[in-house]
Short mmCIF file of C-alpha atoms in Angstrom, two decimals:
data_model
loop_
_atom_site.label_atom_id
_atom_site.label_comp_id
_atom_site.label_asym_id
_atom_site.label_seq_id
_atom_site.Cartn_x
_atom_site.Cartn_y
_atom_site.Cartn_z
CA MET Q 1 -13.28 -24.09 -27.68
CA VAL Q 2 -9.95 -22.38 -28.30
CA LYS Q 3 -6.96 -24.48 -27.26
CA ILE Q 4 -4.85 -22.85 -24.55
CA ALA Q 5 -1.68 -23.51 -26.53
CA SER Q 6 -3.03 -21.42 -29.44
CA LEU Q 7 -3.41 -18.30 -27.29
CA LYS Q 8 0.29 -17.44 -27.21
CA THR Q 9 0.93 -14.04 -28.78
CA TYR Q 10 3.93 -13.96 -31.10
CA PHE Q 11 5.97 -10.90 -31.96
CA ASP Q 12 5.10 -8.86 -35.02
CA GLU Q 13 7.80 -10.24 -37.34
CA LEU Q 14 8.10 -7.00 -39.31
CA GLU Q 15 8.62 -4.96 -36.15
CA GLU Q 16 11.07 -7.54 -34.80
CA THR Q 17 13.05 -7.56 -38.07
CA ASN Q 18 13.19 -3.77 -38.16
CA GLY Q 19 14.46 -3.73 -34.59
CA ASP Q 20 17.09 -6.39 -35.32
CA ASP Q 21 18.28 -4.43 -38.37
CA GLU Q 22 18.57 -1.25 -36.31
CA CYS Q 23 20.53 -3.12 -33.66
CA ARG Q 24 22.91 -4.75 -36.15
CA ALA Q 25 23.77 -1.40 -37.75
CA TRP Q 26 24.50 0.06 -34.31
CA LEU Q 27 26.61 -2.96 -33.31
CA SER Q 28 28.85 -2.61 -36.35
CA GLU Q 29 29.56 1.01 -35.42
CA ILE Q 30 30.11 0.57 -31.70
CA PHE Q 31 32.47 -2.41 -32.06
CA ASP Q 32 34.70 -0.24 -34.23
CA ALA Q 33 34.99 2.26 -31.37
CA LYS Q 34 36.40 -0.02 -28.64
CA ILE Q 35 39.62 2.00 -28.23
CA GLU Q 36 37.70 5.23 -27.85
CA LEU Q 37 35.33 3.58 -25.40
CA ALA Q 38 38.28 2.29 -23.34
CA GLU Q 39 39.61 5.84 -23.00
CA PHE Q 40 36.15 7.15 -22.16
CA VAL Q 41 35.62 4.53 -19.44
CA ALA Q 42 39.06 5.15 -17.92
CA ASP Q 43 38.41 8.89 -17.80
CA ARG Q 44 34.99 8.48 -16.16
CA ARG Q 45 36.32 5.84 -13.76
CA ARG Q 46 39.04 8.26 -12.55
CA GLY Q 47 41.73 5.63 -12.07
CA GLY Q 48 44.54 4.29 -14.22
CA PRO Q 49 44.32 4.01 -18.01
CA ALA Q 50 42.71 0.99 -19.62
CA THR Q 51 45.27 -1.62 -20.56
CA GLU Q 52 43.12 -4.38 -22.03
CA TYR Q 53 39.81 -4.92 -23.76
CA VAL Q 54 38.67 -8.16 -22.12
CA GLY Q 55 35.52 -8.85 -24.13
CA PHE Q 56 31.85 -8.08 -24.48
CA LEU Q 57 28.64 -9.27 -22.84
CA LYS Q 58 25.41 -9.28 -24.82
CA GLY Q 59 21.96 -9.76 -23.31
CA SER Q 60 18.43 -9.37 -24.61
CA PHE Q 61 18.37 -5.61 -24.12
CA ASN Q 62 21.93 -4.49 -23.34
CA LEU Q 63 25.51 -4.68 -24.63
CA SER Q 64 28.53 -4.31 -22.33
CA PHE Q 65 32.26 -3.91 -23.02
CA ARG Q 66 34.70 -5.06 -20.33
CA PHE Q 67 38.04 -3.35 -19.73
CA ARG Q 68 41.04 -3.90 -17.44
CA PHE Q 69 43.11 -1.07 -15.93
CA SER Q 70 46.71 -0.33 -14.96
CA ASP Q 71 45.86 0.50 -11.34
CA GLY Q 72 44.99 -3.13 -10.54
CA GLY Q 73 41.45 -2.27 -9.53
CA PRO Q 74 38.41 -4.30 -10.55
CA ASP Q 75 37.60 -4.61 -14.22
CA ALA Q 76 34.83 -2.27 -15.31
CA ILE Q 77 32.16 -2.46 -17.95
CA ILE Q 78 30.31 0.16 -19.92
CA ARG Q 79 26.79 -0.95 -20.70
CA PHE Q 80 24.47 0.43 -23.37
CA PRO Q 81 20.83 -0.47 -24.10
CA LYS Q 82 20.66 -1.87 -27.62
CA PRO Q 83 18.61 0.28 -30.02
CA GLY Q 84 15.91 -1.71 -31.73
CA HIS Q 85 15.56 -3.95 -28.69
CA THR Q 86 14.90 -1.02 -26.38
CA ALA Q 87 12.66 1.62 -27.92
CA ALA Q 88 14.68 4.68 -28.97
CA SER Q 89 12.30 6.96 -27.09
CA LEU Q 90 12.80 4.97 -23.88
CA ARG Q 91 16.57 4.36 -23.78
CA ASP Q 92 17.54 7.43 -21.73
CA GLU Q 93 14.59 6.95 -19.39
CA LYS Q 94 15.36 3.28 -18.86
CA VAL Q 95 18.99 3.90 -17.90
CA ALA Q 96 18.14 6.79 -15.57
CA ASN Q 97 15.54 4.64 -13.82
CA GLU Q 98 17.99 1.78 -13.34
CA VAL Q 99 20.79 3.93 -11.92
CA ARG Q 100 18.43 5.46 -9.38
CA VAL Q 101 17.07 2.06 -8.37
CA MET Q 102 20.60 0.68 -7.99
CA GLU Q 103 21.53 3.59 -5.73
CA CYS Q 104 18.40 3.17 -3.62
CA ILE Q 105 18.95 -0.58 -3.25
CA SER Q 106 22.65 -0.14 -2.48
CA LYS Q 107 21.96 2.38 0.29
CA ASN Q 108 18.94 0.70 1.86
CA THR Q 109 19.40 -3.08 1.51
CA THR Q 110 22.05 -5.80 1.53
CA ILE Q 111 21.17 -6.82 -2.03
CA PRO Q 112 24.46 -6.97 -3.99
CA VAL Q 113 24.48 -4.63 -6.97
CA PRO Q 114 27.53 -3.45 -8.95
CA HIS Q 115 29.22 -0.21 -7.93
CA VAL Q 116 28.41 2.55 -10.44
CA TYR Q 117 31.29 4.89 -11.35
CA SER Q 118 29.45 7.05 -13.83
CA TRP Q 119 26.43 7.17 -16.07
CA GLY Q 120 24.96 9.49 -18.66
CA PHE Q 121 22.41 10.09 -21.37
CA THR Q 122 22.83 9.59 -25.11
CA ALA Q 123 24.07 13.15 -25.52
CA ASP Q 124 26.89 12.43 -23.04
CA SER Q 125 28.23 9.32 -24.81
CA PRO Q 126 30.90 8.98 -27.51
CA HIS Q 127 29.30 9.35 -30.95
CA GLN Q 128 25.95 9.43 -29.14
CA PHE Q 129 25.97 5.63 -29.01
CA GLY Q 130 23.36 5.80 -26.28
CA PRO Q 131 22.85 6.20 -22.56
CA PHE Q 132 25.41 4.27 -20.54
CA ILE Q 133 26.34 2.94 -17.13
CA ILE Q 134 30.00 2.43 -16.16
CA MET Q 135 30.22 -0.04 -13.28
CA ASP Q 136 32.33 -2.79 -11.74
CA TYR Q 137 32.49 -6.12 -13.54
CA ILE Q 138 31.22 -8.75 -11.10
CA HIS Q 139 32.56 -12.30 -11.18
CA GLY Q 140 30.12 -15.17 -10.94
CA THR Q 141 28.02 -17.72 -12.79
CA LEU Q 142 24.45 -17.11 -13.82
CA LEU Q 143 22.13 -18.64 -11.25
CA SER Q 144 20.04 -20.10 -14.07
CA THR Q 145 23.12 -22.04 -15.25
CA ILE Q 146 23.52 -23.57 -11.79
CA LEU Q 147 19.86 -24.53 -11.49
CA LYS Q 148 18.88 -25.58 -15.00
CA GLN Q 149 18.29 -29.00 -16.49
CA PRO Q 150 21.11 -29.77 -18.97
CA THR Q 151 19.99 -29.33 -22.57
CA GLU Q 152 21.36 -30.45 -25.91
CA SER Q 153 21.09 -26.96 -27.43
CA ASP Q 154 20.62 -23.36 -26.29
CA GLN Q 155 17.34 -23.25 -28.23
CA GLU Q 156 15.54 -25.44 -25.71
CA ASP Q 157 13.50 -23.97 -22.87
CA ILE Q 158 15.42 -23.47 -19.63
CA VAL Q 159 13.77 -25.45 -16.84
CA LEU Q 160 14.75 -26.36 -13.30
CA SER Q 161 16.83 -29.52 -13.03
CA SER Q 162 14.73 -32.50 -11.98
CA ASP Q 163 17.44 -33.92 -9.69
CA ILE Q 164 18.70 -30.72 -8.09
CA ASP Q 165 19.78 -30.92 -4.44
CA ASP Q 166 17.12 -29.50 -2.11
CA ALA Q 167 19.71 -28.24 0.37
CA MET Q 168 21.33 -26.18 -2.37
CA VAL Q 169 17.97 -24.77 -3.42
CA ASP Q 170 17.18 -23.92 0.21
CA LYS Q 171 20.39 -21.89 0.53
CA ILE Q 172 19.64 -19.98 -2.66
CA TYR Q 173 15.97 -19.44 -1.79
CA ARG Q 174 16.87 -17.98 1.61
CA GLN Q 175 19.06 -15.36 -0.04
CA LEU Q 176 16.42 -14.48 -2.60
CA ALA Q 177 13.69 -14.40 0.05
CA SER Q 178 15.80 -11.96 2.06
CA TYR Q 179 16.08 -9.70 -0.96
CA LEU Q 180 12.31 -9.73 -1.53
CA VAL Q 181 11.64 -8.95 2.13
CA GLN Q 182 14.04 -6.01 2.00
CA LEU Q 183 12.47 -4.67 -1.19
CA SER Q 184 9.05 -4.90 0.44
CA GLN Q 185 10.25 -2.59 3.20
CA LEU Q 186 10.94 0.25 0.75
CA VAL Q 187 7.51 1.88 0.75
CA PHE Q 188 6.24 4.68 -1.50
CA ASP Q 189 3.08 6.75 -1.81
CA SER Q 190 2.35 6.10 -5.48
CA ILE Q 191 3.12 3.82 -8.43
CA GLY Q 192 5.98 4.69 -10.77
CA ALA Q 193 9.72 5.22 -11.16
CA ILE Q 194 11.66 6.47 -8.16
CA SER Q 195 14.32 9.11 -7.57
CA LYS Q 196 16.04 10.77 -4.62
CA GLU Q 197 15.03 14.22 -3.48
CA ASN Q 198 17.78 16.83 -3.76
CA ASP Q 199 20.28 16.95 -0.89
CA SER Q 200 18.50 14.27 1.11
CA ASP Q 201 18.25 10.52 1.48
CA THR Q 202 14.51 10.57 0.86
CA TRP Q 203 13.27 8.55 -2.09
CA SER Q 204 9.92 9.10 -3.79
CA VAL Q 205 8.01 8.33 -6.98
CA THR Q 206 8.52 11.16 -9.42
CA ARG Q 207 7.85 9.72 -12.88
CA ARG Q 208 5.68 7.26 -14.76
CA PRO Q 209 6.38 3.53 -14.42
CA LEU Q 210 8.32 1.91 -17.24
CA THR Q 211 7.93 -1.87 -17.36
CA TYR Q 212 9.33 -4.76 -19.37
CA ASN Q 213 5.99 -5.23 -21.08
CA MET Q 214 5.69 -1.57 -22.05
CA ASN Q 215 8.99 -1.76 -23.91
CA GLU Q 216 7.86 -4.93 -25.69
CA LEU Q 217 4.64 -3.26 -26.81
CA VAL Q 218 6.48 -0.47 -28.63
CA THR Q 219 9.35 -2.58 -30.02
CA VAL Q 220 7.82 -5.88 -31.18
CA ALA Q 221 4.03 -5.43 -31.06
CA GLY Q 222 3.56 -2.41 -33.30
CA CYS Q 223 2.14 -0.12 -30.63
CA SER Q 224 2.89 3.60 -30.55
CA ASN Q 225 4.10 5.53 -27.52
CA HIS Q 226 0.49 6.53 -26.94
CA VAL Q 227 -0.04 3.22 -25.09
CA LEU Q 228 2.48 4.29 -22.43
CA PRO Q 229 1.52 6.09 -19.23
CA ILE Q 230 2.25 9.79 -18.90
CA LYS Q 231 2.47 10.08 -15.11
CA PRO Q 232 2.63 8.08 -11.87
CA PHE Q 233 -0.51 6.42 -10.48
CA ASP Q 234 -2.04 7.20 -7.09
CA SER Q 235 -3.94 3.93 -6.60
CA THR Q 236 -3.84 0.26 -7.51
CA SER Q 237 -7.20 0.44 -9.27
CA GLU Q 238 -6.05 3.40 -11.38
CA TYR Q 239 -2.97 1.46 -12.50
CA LEU Q 240 -4.85 -1.77 -13.23
CA GLU Q 241 -7.51 0.13 -15.17
CA PHE Q 242 -4.71 1.66 -17.21
CA LEU Q 243 -3.31 -1.82 -17.91
CA GLY Q 244 -6.75 -2.93 -19.03
CA GLU Q 245 -6.86 -0.08 -21.54
CA GLN Q 246 -3.31 -0.88 -22.61
CA HIS Q 247 -4.23 -4.52 -23.28
CA LEU Q 248 -7.13 -3.36 -25.48
CA ALA Q 249 -4.88 -0.93 -27.35
CA HIS Q 250 -2.48 -3.82 -27.98
CA LEU Q 251 -5.34 -5.91 -29.35
CA SER Q 252 -6.08 -3.19 -31.91
CA ALA Q 253 -2.48 -2.36 -32.81
CA GLN Q 254 -0.68 -5.65 -33.42
CA ARG Q 255 -1.14 -6.90 -36.96
CA ASN Q 256 -0.70 -10.60 -36.18
CA ILE Q 257 -2.62 -10.59 -32.91
CA ALA Q 258 -4.79 -13.52 -34.05
CA ASP Q 259 -4.80 -16.17 -36.76
CA ASP Q 260 -8.58 -16.48 -36.97
CA ALA Q 261 -11.83 -14.99 -35.68
CA GLU Q 262 -12.14 -17.50 -32.84
CA ILE Q 263 -8.78 -16.56 -31.33
CA ALA Q 264 -9.48 -12.86 -31.87
CA GLN Q 265 -12.76 -13.24 -29.99
CA ALA Q 266 -11.03 -15.10 -27.15
CA ARG Q 267 -8.43 -12.34 -26.82
CA PHE Q 268 -11.14 -9.68 -26.85
CA ILE Q 269 -13.15 -11.44 -24.14
CA ALA Q 270 -10.08 -12.09 -21.97
CA ARG Q 271 -9.14 -8.41 -21.98
CA HIS Q 272 -12.62 -7.34 -20.93
CA ARG Q 273 -12.73 -10.05 -18.26
CA PHE Q 274 -9.45 -8.71 -16.88
CA ARG Q 275 -11.03 -5.30 -16.39
CA GLN Q 276 -14.10 -6.83 -14.75
CA LEU Q 277 -11.95 -8.70 -12.24
CA ILE Q 278 -10.02 -5.66 -11.02
CA SER Q 279 -12.48 -4.65 -8.32
CA LYS Q 280 -12.85 -8.26 -7.14
CA TYR Q 281 -9.17 -9.09 -6.69
CA ARG Q 282 -7.63 -5.68 -6.04
CA MET Q 283 -6.02 -5.29 -2.60
CA ASP Q 284 -4.74 -2.23 -0.73
CA ASP Q 285 -5.98 0.29 -3.28
CA SER Q 286 -4.23 3.27 -1.70
CA GLY Q 287 -0.99 1.45 -0.92
CA PRO Q 288 1.48 0.55 0.31
CA PHE Q 289 3.49 0.53 -2.90
CA THR Q 290 6.84 -1.26 -2.83
CA LEU Q 291 9.74 -1.83 -5.21
CA PHE Q 292 9.03 -4.58 -7.72
CA CYS Q 293 11.24 -5.71 -10.61
CA ASP Q 294 9.58 -7.19 -13.70
CA ASP Q 295 12.78 -8.91 -14.76
CA LEU Q 296 14.11 -10.30 -11.47
CA ARG Q 297 14.95 -13.91 -12.33
CA PRO Q 298 17.83 -16.40 -12.08
CA SER Q 299 19.24 -15.47 -15.49
CA ASN Q 300 19.84 -11.94 -14.16
CA ILE Q 301 21.56 -13.07 -10.95
CA LEU Q 302 25.24 -14.02 -10.50
CA ILE Q 303 26.36 -16.60 -7.95
CA ASP Q 304 29.65 -18.04 -6.72
CA PRO Q 305 29.35 -21.71 -7.77
CA GLU Q 306 31.62 -22.84 -4.93
CA THR Q 307 29.98 -21.07 -1.99
CA LEU Q 308 26.51 -20.62 -3.52
CA GLN Q 309 26.58 -17.00 -2.36
CA ILE Q 310 24.88 -14.54 -4.70
CA THR Q 311 27.42 -11.97 -5.95
CA ALA Q 312 25.18 -9.59 -7.92
CA VAL Q 313 21.63 -8.85 -8.95
CA LEU Q 314 21.67 -7.35 -12.44
CA ASP Q 315 19.37 -5.68 -14.97
CA LEU Q 316 17.13 -3.72 -12.64
CA GLU Q 317 15.94 -1.30 -15.33
CA TYR Q 318 12.29 -2.36 -15.09
CA THR Q 319 11.98 -1.79 -11.35
CA ASN Q 320 9.22 0.49 -10.10
CA ALA Q 321 7.15 1.18 -7.03
CA MET Q 322 4.21 -1.17 -7.60
CA PRO Q 323 1.21 -2.41 -5.60
CA ALA Q 324 2.42 -4.46 -2.63
CA GLN Q 325 0.05 -7.15 -3.87
CA PHE Q 326 2.63 -7.93 -6.56
CA ALA Q 327 5.09 -8.86 -3.81
CA TYR Q 328 2.57 -11.26 -2.29
CA ASP Q 329 2.62 -13.41 -5.41
CA PRO Q 330 4.84 -16.50 -5.51
CA PRO Q 331 7.72 -15.82 -7.93
CA TRP Q 332 7.00 -17.01 -11.46
CA TRP Q 333 10.64 -18.06 -11.96
CA LEU Q 334 10.80 -20.92 -9.44
CA LEU Q 335 10.92 -23.37 -12.36
CA LEU Q 336 13.15 -20.94 -14.33
CA SER Q 337 10.67 -20.78 -17.22
CA GLY Q 338 7.34 -19.12 -16.57
CA PRO Q 339 3.87 -20.69 -16.76
CA ASP Q 340 3.52 -19.55 -20.37
CA VAL Q 341 5.98 -22.27 -21.43
CA TRP Q 342 3.73 -24.98 -20.02
CA LEU Q 343 0.60 -23.29 -21.36
CA ASP Q 344 2.20 -23.27 -24.78
CA ARG Q 345 2.78 -27.02 -24.45
CA GLY Q 346 -0.73 -27.59 -23.12
CA SER Q 347 0.80 -29.02 -19.92
CA VAL Q 348 -0.90 -27.10 -17.12
CA GLU Q 349 -1.09 -30.20 -14.91
CA GLU Q 350 2.65 -30.82 -15.32
CA PHE Q 351 3.36 -27.22 -14.39
CA GLN Q 352 1.21 -27.46 -11.28
CA ALA Q 353 2.84 -30.71 -10.16
CA LEU Q 354 6.32 -29.23 -10.53
CA TYR Q 355 5.62 -25.70 -9.34
CA GLU Q 356 3.67 -26.21 -6.13
CA PRO Q 357 6.41 -28.12 -4.23
CA ARG Q 358 8.91 -25.38 -5.14
CA MET Q 359 6.42 -22.72 -4.10
CA GLU Q 360 6.07 -24.38 -0.68
CA GLN Q 361 9.86 -24.60 -0.41
CA PHE Q 362 10.23 -20.91 -1.22
CA ILE Q 363 7.53 -19.91 1.26
CA ARG Q 364 9.32 -21.87 3.99
CA ALA Q 365 12.52 -19.98 3.17
CA LEU Q 366 10.59 -16.72 3.29
CA GLU Q 367 9.14 -17.55 6.70
CA GLU Q 368 12.60 -18.43 8.02
CA VAL Q 369 14.00 -15.12 6.79
CA GLU Q 370 11.17 -13.11 8.30
CA ASP Q 371 11.57 -14.91 11.63
CA VAL Q 372 15.27 -14.02 11.71
CA LEU Q 373 14.75 -10.40 10.69
CA SER Q 374 11.87 -9.83 13.09
CA GLU Q 375 13.71 -11.42 16.05
CA GLY Q 376 10.54 -12.79 17.57
CA LYS Q 377 8.50 -9.62 16.98
CA GLN Q 378 5.83 -9.04 14.37
CA PRO Q 379 7.05 -9.94 10.86
CA VAL Q 380 9.10 -7.14 9.37
CA SER Q 381 7.15 -7.10 6.13
CA THR Q 382 3.78 -7.99 4.75
CA LEU Q 383 5.14 -10.88 2.70
CA GLU Q 384 3.68 -13.36 5.18
CA ALA Q 385 0.46 -12.63 3.29
CA LEU Q 386 1.89 -14.46 0.30
CA ASP Q 387 -0.93 -16.76 -0.73
CA ARG Q 388 -0.25 -20.47 -1.09
CA SER Q 389 -3.36 -20.73 -3.25
CA ASN Q 390 -1.65 -18.66 -5.95
CA SER Q 391 -0.68 -21.62 -8.08
CA CYS Q 392 -1.48 -21.96 -11.76
CA ASP Q 393 -5.21 -22.11 -10.94
CA THR Q 394 -5.25 -18.40 -10.03
CA TRP Q 395 -2.04 -16.99 -11.43
CA PRO Q 396 -0.65 -13.92 -9.65
CA VAL Q 397 -1.82 -10.40 -10.43
CA SER Q 398 1.77 -9.31 -11.14
CA GLN Q 399 1.91 -11.74 -14.07
CA ARG Q 400 -1.39 -10.62 -15.58
CA GLU Q 401 0.26 -7.44 -16.77
CA ASN Q 402 1.95 -9.46 -19.50
CA GLN Q 403 0.15 -9.73 -22.81
CA LYS Q 404 -1.36 -13.06 -23.81
#
């Protein structure tokens, strides 16, 4: 029998190295252009000139430069997706998707997102450095920093602190639960990326979905763009069938997908089992479809450490209208690291013992939020259907999109 810990799929090292090399070359060029970028940001911001380069912020997929201005207004950042870490063919699409999602969320929810001054495609940027977003710099501490167990090095897995105060967690969970409820109320007719219809406040799905996993497939797994969808999906089953085909394409494309025949066979069987289970576990085939972010997690959320109020939700580029069933799943990030970390350690029982109490705590927060928002009427969303049985025994559908 194949050990669970041996089923983790690692990046294709050649693809990863090529991407890192591409990114490093780009970084050396863009850091030499800080003065030009400061002028560009000030012009697009339409305020006073930039007076100070404050610093840079570098994440897994994006690089931001922060500037201060003579008019005394908030600092602003210009953010670019890093080439090599975001597929070149997807950079413009990713930024356009995120800007539209941020506008939709800003207009229709109380979820805090940065104010966007300007954005553009690669062709609009200085030296064609890439698509960009110019937005307010938001003060705060990463929520993951507040919640995590102290570690001796930044190479260790980030996990929830074992002695964290439950009252503090309750306050944070209530805010996050409110955000999920509000996202669940933004309903669409199909699965994909959203945009606003011309001269109206009506939002609809107009393009294919672009997810976190899809970018990983074409940057670090050796897959071509042929594994990506070409249009939106009209039903849950159509989308899940597509994912099944995508998983099989990944199995064929990645050079280091397995170390031996036994693991290769296990991966092959798992992918076919996934397809067989679609009809059994699929819900609400024709909708509703609601906004769902692949990368919504504490390390992409800023919080005021004194008041414990969330100040910004960041990195919404992989947000799409998805099956509402995804919203019914307990969040994978309640322990900060996902179940794959414990699977890699061979510690499923430890994960279950730690996760289930936090899942119950989050569901209680969700129920409190829905009671307040519904004011004694029927719940304002369908999130009350969130299934307490969705622990590590039957891990949520929304997580099965990720390659294993």
